[in-house]
Amino acid sequence: MDVLADVLRGLRARDAFLLRTVMDPPWSIRVRDAAPLSITTVVRGEAWVAPDGGAPALLRPGDVAVLRGPDPYTVADHPETPPQVVIHPGQRCTTLGGQELTETMALGLRTWGTRPDGATALLTGTYASSGAVGAGLLAALPPLVVLTAADGELPVVALLAAELDRDGPGQEAVLDRLLDLLVIGVLRTWLGRPGAQPPGWYRAYADPVVGHAVRLVQHDPARGWTVAGLAAATGASRAAFARRFTELVGEPPMTFVTNWRLTLAADLLSDTGLTLTAVARRVGYSSPFALSAAFKRVRGVNPRDHRATA
């Protein structure tokens, strides 16, 4: 089974936001749009990208950065340049003082900035909801992934840049699929290179016992899994299985099962109209009350409030 295909299976951009940004230094943009996943690539010039609490990374032409939300981050000509623009949820743009900039800095179709031939040109795409990204992918990502041009060429970048200038029938669907392809290309290279730090369950896929158990849970979360049942399904003793699973994945089997179910439930609540009863049934809880209790215990909020916020 293709491990990466499993991780990327949920990636389906729907009405994603895509924009070409052109800026002259000094410039700094504070992004607070709360998007679950964003991707930025440099077409011309240089840019620094800095997630909150993380080290800034320099992007040059052909480099691509993937940022896992919803935490804010900053994109700038230099890490010390103070922000001049704030991007809010819904892609509303203002100054730090709240003055609207969405229209005043518009430069044409899907283009925004100081002037059309500014020194720096970026392409940015954001996913509107976590359901469009998928629980497995979000779980696999650190706050920032950077792929440099030296790591491998991504032809889809040039295609995406060209398609941003078009406005024909079905154009939004074309851009959505190209954004998916760009993210897949970056992550396929990143996960395969030395030094990558994917989550424990991803690394455990290669283990014939634990990897099989992880796939069973991910493919059938509604089943009444127990440690004994997973051990039997993988041909291992209960004690040996539990020890091996915890060592490789970094958490006990039933903790993994619970976290995976609740991650899927969060996506379903955010991105579907399913009732709480239907969501509970899909992710292995006997009733909406059981799901609500687990959701509140682990995530600190009840499912209905999570849905309302999303």
Short mmCIF file of C-alpha atoms in Angstrom, two decimals:
data_model
loop_
_atom_site.label_atom_id
_atom_site.label_comp_id
_atom_site.label_asym_id
_atom_site.label_seq_id
_atom_site.Cartn_x
_atom_site.Cartn_y
_atom_site.Cartn_z
CA MET A 1 0.00 0.00 0.00
CA ASP A 2 1.21 3.52 -0.86
CA VAL A 3 1.85 5.26 2.47
CA LEU A 4 1.93 8.76 1.03
CA ALA A 5 -1.32 8.18 -0.84
CA ASP A 6 -2.98 7.40 2.50
CA VAL A 7 -1.68 10.61 4.05
CA LEU A 8 -2.73 12.74 1.06
CA ARG A 9 -6.07 11.06 0.43
CA GLY A 10 -8.09 13.82 2.08
CA LEU A 11 -6.42 16.69 0.17
CA ARG A 12 -9.17 18.27 -1.93
CA ALA A 13 -9.09 22.04 -2.37
CA ARG A 14 -12.56 23.54 -2.76
CA ASP A 15 -12.83 27.20 -3.69
CA ALA A 16 -9.29 27.74 -2.43
CA PHE A 17 -7.88 31.25 -2.27
CA LEU A 18 -5.05 31.87 -4.74
CA LEU A 19 -3.26 35.17 -5.29
CA ARG A 20 -0.17 36.68 -6.86
CA THR A 21 1.42 39.26 -4.53
CA VAL A 22 3.94 41.78 -5.87
CA MET A 23 5.77 44.06 -3.44
CA ASP A 24 8.61 46.57 -3.27
CA PRO A 25 10.80 46.66 -0.15
CA PRO A 26 10.47 47.36 2.64
CA TRP A 27 7.37 45.22 3.04
CA SER A 28 5.95 42.87 5.66
CA ILE A 29 2.60 41.07 5.72
CA ARG A 30 1.12 39.61 8.90
CA VAL A 31 -1.16 36.67 8.03
CA ARG A 32 -3.93 35.98 10.53
CA ASP A 33 -6.44 34.29 8.23
CA ALA A 34 -6.63 31.11 10.39
CA ALA A 35 -6.38 28.91 7.27
CA PRO A 36 -5.55 25.27 8.11
CA LEU A 37 -2.95 25.06 5.35
CA SER A 38 -1.18 27.66 3.20
CA ILE A 39 1.49 27.45 0.54
CA THR A 40 3.76 30.22 -0.74
CA THR A 41 6.31 30.14 -3.53
CA VAL A 42 8.65 32.88 -4.74
CA VAL A 43 8.57 33.73 -8.43
CA ARG A 44 10.83 36.79 -8.31
CA GLY A 45 13.05 38.33 -5.65
CA GLU A 46 13.30 36.97 -2.09
CA ALA A 47 11.03 36.64 0.93
CA TRP A 48 11.32 35.55 4.53
CA VAL A 49 8.56 33.45 6.03
CA ALA A 50 8.30 33.25 9.83
CA PRO A 51 5.72 31.16 11.71
CA ASP A 52 4.94 32.39 15.21
CA GLY A 53 7.39 30.82 17.63
CA GLY A 54 9.56 29.40 14.84
CA ALA A 55 12.74 30.42 13.07
CA PRO A 56 12.30 32.47 9.87
CA ALA A 57 13.20 30.82 6.56
CA LEU A 58 14.51 32.58 3.46
CA LEU A 59 12.74 31.78 0.19
CA ARG A 60 14.36 32.41 -3.18
CA PRO A 61 12.88 31.89 -6.67
CA GLY A 62 11.59 28.33 -6.99
CA ASP A 63 11.49 27.72 -3.23
CA VAL A 64 8.15 26.69 -1.71
CA ALA A 65 6.90 26.97 1.88
CA VAL A 66 3.95 25.03 3.31
CA LEU A 67 2.52 26.41 6.56
CA ARG A 68 0.17 24.47 8.82
CA GLY A 69 -2.42 26.73 10.41
CA PRO A 70 -4.30 28.13 12.06
CA ASP A 71 -1.51 29.99 13.88
CA PRO A 72 -0.42 33.36 12.39
CA TYR A 73 2.77 33.88 10.44
CA THR A 74 4.63 36.72 8.73
CA VAL A 75 5.98 37.07 5.19
CA ALA A 76 8.44 39.92 4.63
CA ASP A 77 11.43 41.23 2.72
CA HIS A 78 13.45 40.91 5.95
CA PRO A 79 12.70 39.38 9.38
CA GLU A 80 13.15 42.76 11.08
CA THR A 81 10.77 44.71 8.84
CA PRO A 82 7.68 45.62 10.91
CA PRO A 83 4.34 44.46 9.49
CA GLN A 84 2.45 46.99 7.37
CA VAL A 85 -0.43 44.77 6.25
CA VAL A 86 -2.63 42.31 8.15
CA ILE A 87 -4.54 39.50 6.40
CA HIS A 88 -7.69 38.60 8.34
CA PRO A 89 -10.07 35.62 8.00
CA GLY A 90 -11.92 35.80 4.71
CA GLN A 91 -8.77 37.30 3.14
CA ARG A 92 -9.70 40.82 4.26
CA CYS A 93 -6.62 43.06 4.14
CA THR A 94 -6.03 46.08 6.36
CA THR A 95 -3.28 48.25 7.76
CA LEU A 96 -2.28 47.68 11.39
CA GLY A 97 -4.70 50.45 12.27
CA GLY A 98 -7.61 48.78 10.48
CA GLN A 99 -7.73 50.77 7.22
CA GLU A 100 -9.08 48.60 4.39
CA LEU A 101 -6.53 47.68 1.70
CA THR A 102 -8.26 44.88 -0.19
CA GLU A 103 -9.40 47.14 -3.03
CA THR A 104 -6.78 49.90 -2.84
CA MET A 105 -3.91 47.46 -3.48
CA ALA A 106 -5.71 45.34 -6.09
CA LEU A 107 -3.72 45.14 -9.34
CA GLY A 108 -6.00 43.10 -11.55
CA LEU A 109 -7.10 39.49 -11.80
CA ARG A 110 -5.82 37.56 -8.73
CA THR A 111 -2.97 40.07 -8.32
CA TRP A 112 -2.37 42.37 -5.36
CA GLY A 113 0.44 44.55 -4.08
CA THR A 114 2.32 47.79 -4.57
CA ARG A 115 2.84 47.69 -8.35
CA PRO A 116 2.59 45.02 -11.09
CA ASP A 117 6.35 44.78 -11.66
CA GLY A 118 7.38 44.98 -8.00
CA ALA A 119 10.77 43.63 -6.93
CA THR A 120 9.26 40.54 -5.27
CA ALA A 121 6.52 38.33 -6.67
CA LEU A 122 4.89 35.54 -4.65
CA LEU A 123 2.19 33.00 -5.37
CA THR A 124 0.05 32.09 -2.36
CA GLY A 125 -2.69 29.50 -1.96
CA THR A 126 -4.76 28.74 1.12
CA TYR A 127 -7.25 26.01 1.97
CA ALA A 128 -10.51 27.29 3.40
CA SER A 129 -11.27 24.41 5.77
CA SER A 130 -9.50 21.59 7.58
CA GLY A 131 -11.86 19.13 5.93
CA ALA A 132 -10.39 20.08 2.56
CA VAL A 133 -6.93 19.17 3.84
CA GLY A 134 -7.58 15.94 5.71
CA ALA A 135 -6.76 14.76 9.20
CA GLY A 136 -3.86 12.59 8.11
CA LEU A 137 -2.08 15.38 6.29
CA LEU A 138 -2.45 17.93 9.08
CA ALA A 139 -1.17 15.34 11.56
CA ALA A 140 1.88 14.74 9.37
CA LEU A 141 2.99 18.34 9.10
CA PRO A 142 5.21 20.54 11.27
CA PRO A 143 4.33 24.26 11.40
CA LEU A 144 6.61 25.01 8.44
CA VAL A 145 7.96 22.89 5.58
CA VAL A 146 10.36 24.48 3.10
CA LEU A 147 11.37 22.89 -0.19
CA THR A 148 14.17 24.72 -1.99
CA ALA A 149 14.63 24.78 -5.74
CA ALA A 150 17.71 22.62 -5.20
CA ASP A 151 15.55 19.90 -3.59
CA GLY A 152 13.68 19.33 -6.80
CA GLU A 153 11.92 21.26 -9.54
CA LEU A 154 8.13 21.47 -9.37
CA PRO A 155 6.79 22.15 -12.90
CA VAL A 156 3.31 22.77 -11.51
CA VAL A 157 4.52 26.15 -10.12
CA ALA A 158 4.89 27.59 -13.62
CA LEU A 159 1.54 26.11 -14.66
CA LEU A 160 -0.18 27.58 -11.61
CA ALA A 161 1.36 31.01 -12.31
CA ALA A 162 0.05 30.90 -15.88
CA GLU A 163 -3.44 29.77 -14.85
CA LEU A 164 -3.77 32.61 -12.32
CA ASP A 165 -3.99 35.01 -15.29
CA ARG A 166 -6.89 33.13 -16.88
CA ASP A 167 -10.57 33.43 -16.14
CA GLY A 168 -12.28 30.88 -18.39
CA PRO A 169 -15.03 28.38 -17.60
CA GLY A 170 -14.15 26.03 -14.76
CA GLN A 171 -11.10 28.09 -13.82
CA GLU A 172 -11.62 27.80 -10.06
CA ALA A 173 -11.69 24.00 -10.33
CA VAL A 174 -8.47 24.05 -12.38
CA LEU A 175 -6.73 26.23 -9.77
CA ASP A 176 -7.96 24.01 -6.93
CA ARG A 177 -6.49 20.90 -8.54
CA LEU A 178 -3.19 22.64 -9.32
CA LEU A 179 -2.92 23.75 -5.70
CA ASP A 180 -3.44 20.14 -4.60
CA LEU A 181 -0.72 18.99 -7.00
CA LEU A 182 1.72 21.60 -5.72
CA VAL A 183 1.19 20.58 -2.08
CA ILE A 184 1.51 16.90 -2.99
CA GLY A 185 4.74 17.57 -4.88
CA VAL A 186 6.26 19.44 -1.94
CA LEU A 187 5.28 16.85 0.65
CA ARG A 188 6.32 13.88 -1.43
CA THR A 189 9.81 15.35 -1.67
CA TRP A 190 9.92 16.50 1.96
CA LEU A 191 8.76 13.22 3.50
CA GLY A 192 11.31 11.31 1.46
CA ARG A 193 14.37 13.35 2.26
CA PRO A 194 16.83 12.69 5.11
CA GLY A 195 16.11 14.65 8.26
CA ALA A 196 12.35 14.89 7.77
CA GLN A 197 10.41 14.39 11.00
CA PRO A 198 6.99 12.99 10.13
CA PRO A 199 4.71 11.81 12.95
CA GLY A 200 5.34 8.48 14.63
CA TRP A 201 2.42 6.73 12.95
CA TYR A 202 3.83 7.66 9.51
CA ARG A 203 7.23 6.17 10.37
CA ALA A 204 5.49 3.13 11.82
CA TYR A 205 3.89 2.34 8.46
CA ALA A 206 7.08 0.50 7.49
CA ASP A 207 6.74 -1.89 10.43
CA PRO A 208 4.87 -5.07 9.43
CA VAL A 209 3.02 -5.30 12.74
CA VAL A 210 2.43 -1.72 13.87
CA GLY A 211 2.02 -0.38 10.34
CA HIS A 212 -0.71 -2.91 9.68
CA ALA A 213 -2.49 -1.89 12.90
CA VAL A 214 -2.30 1.81 12.03
CA ARG A 215 -3.83 1.16 8.61
CA LEU A 216 -6.62 -0.90 10.12
CA VAL A 217 -7.58 1.93 12.45
CA GLN A 218 -7.29 4.64 9.81
CA HIS A 219 -9.30 2.73 7.22
CA ASP A 220 -12.05 1.56 9.61
CA PRO A 221 -12.29 3.96 12.58
CA ALA A 222 -15.87 2.89 13.33
CA ARG A 223 -14.89 -0.64 14.27
CA GLY A 224 -14.79 -1.49 17.98
CA TRP A 225 -11.02 -1.66 18.24
CA THR A 226 -9.28 -2.96 21.37
CA VAL A 227 -5.64 -3.63 22.07
CA ALA A 228 -6.37 -7.36 22.05
CA GLY A 229 -8.25 -7.09 18.76
CA LEU A 230 -5.47 -5.17 17.05
CA ALA A 231 -2.85 -7.56 18.39
CA ALA A 232 -4.81 -10.54 17.09
CA ALA A 233 -5.27 -8.88 13.68
CA THR A 234 -1.52 -8.38 13.36
CA GLY A 235 -0.53 -11.81 14.70
CA ALA A 236 1.23 -10.52 17.81
CA SER A 237 0.69 -11.12 21.51
CA ARG A 238 -1.18 -8.37 23.33
CA ALA A 239 1.74 -7.31 25.53
CA ALA A 240 4.32 -7.39 22.73
CA PHE A 241 2.00 -5.49 20.40
CA ALA A 242 1.21 -2.75 22.93
CA ARG A 243 4.89 -2.26 23.75
CA ARG A 244 5.98 -2.18 20.11
CA PHE A 245 3.15 0.16 19.09
CA THR A 246 3.94 2.66 21.86
CA GLU A 247 7.65 2.65 21.04
CA LEU A 248 7.14 3.31 17.32
CA VAL A 249 4.13 5.60 17.31
CA GLY A 250 4.89 7.47 20.52
CA GLU A 251 1.55 6.80 22.20
CA PRO A 252 -0.38 3.69 23.35
CA PRO A 253 -2.68 1.98 20.84
CA MET A 254 -5.99 3.14 22.32
CA THR A 255 -4.75 6.71 22.70
CA PHE A 256 -3.93 6.65 19.00
CA VAL A 257 -7.38 5.21 18.21
CA THR A 258 -9.12 7.93 20.23
CA ASN A 259 -7.07 10.77 18.77
CA TRP A 260 -7.59 9.51 15.21
CA ARG A 261 -11.35 9.18 15.68
CA LEU A 262 -11.66 12.66 17.17
CA THR A 263 -9.53 14.21 14.44
CA LEU A 264 -11.83 12.69 11.83
CA ALA A 265 -14.86 13.81 13.81
CA ALA A 266 -13.54 17.37 13.90
CA ASP A 267 -13.17 17.35 10.11
CA LEU A 268 -16.66 15.95 9.60
CA LEU A 269 -18.17 18.51 11.96
CA SER A 270 -16.36 21.37 10.23
CA ASP A 271 -16.95 20.39 6.63
CA THR A 272 -20.19 18.39 6.37
CA GLY A 273 -23.82 18.71 7.34
CA LEU A 274 -23.90 15.34 9.07
CA THR A 275 -25.79 15.15 12.34
CA LEU A 276 -23.84 14.54 15.52
CA THR A 277 -25.37 11.04 15.64
CA ALA A 278 -24.11 10.29 12.11
CA VAL A 279 -20.63 11.63 12.89
CA ALA A 280 -20.47 9.53 16.06
CA ARG A 281 -21.43 6.40 14.13
CA ARG A 282 -18.81 7.05 11.43
CA VAL A 283 -15.94 7.38 13.89
CA GLY A 284 -16.79 4.54 16.24
CA TYR A 285 -18.86 6.02 19.06
CA SER A 286 -22.09 4.39 20.12
CA SER A 287 -23.98 7.65 20.63
CA PRO A 288 -23.61 11.41 20.24
CA PHE A 289 -23.28 11.61 24.03
CA ALA A 290 -20.25 9.29 24.00
CA LEU A 291 -18.66 11.31 21.21
CA SER A 292 -19.38 14.60 22.97
CA ALA A 293 -17.82 13.40 26.21
CA ALA A 294 -14.63 12.21 24.47
CA PHE A 295 -14.44 15.30 22.27
CA LYS A 296 -14.77 17.66 25.25
CA ARG A 297 -12.26 15.66 27.32
CA VAL A 298 -9.55 15.58 24.64
CA ARG A 299 -10.17 18.81 22.71
CA GLY A 300 -11.55 21.01 25.46
CA VAL A 301 -14.70 21.98 23.56
CA ASN A 302 -17.94 20.18 22.80
CA PRO A 303 -18.71 19.15 19.19
CA ARG A 304 -21.51 21.67 18.72
CA ASP A 305 -19.30 24.60 19.73
CA HIS A 306 -16.52 23.26 17.50
CA ARG A 307 -18.94 23.17 14.55
CA ALA A 308 -20.24 26.65 15.29
CA THR A 309 -16.72 28.06 15.45
CA ALA A 310 -15.67 26.32 12.24
#
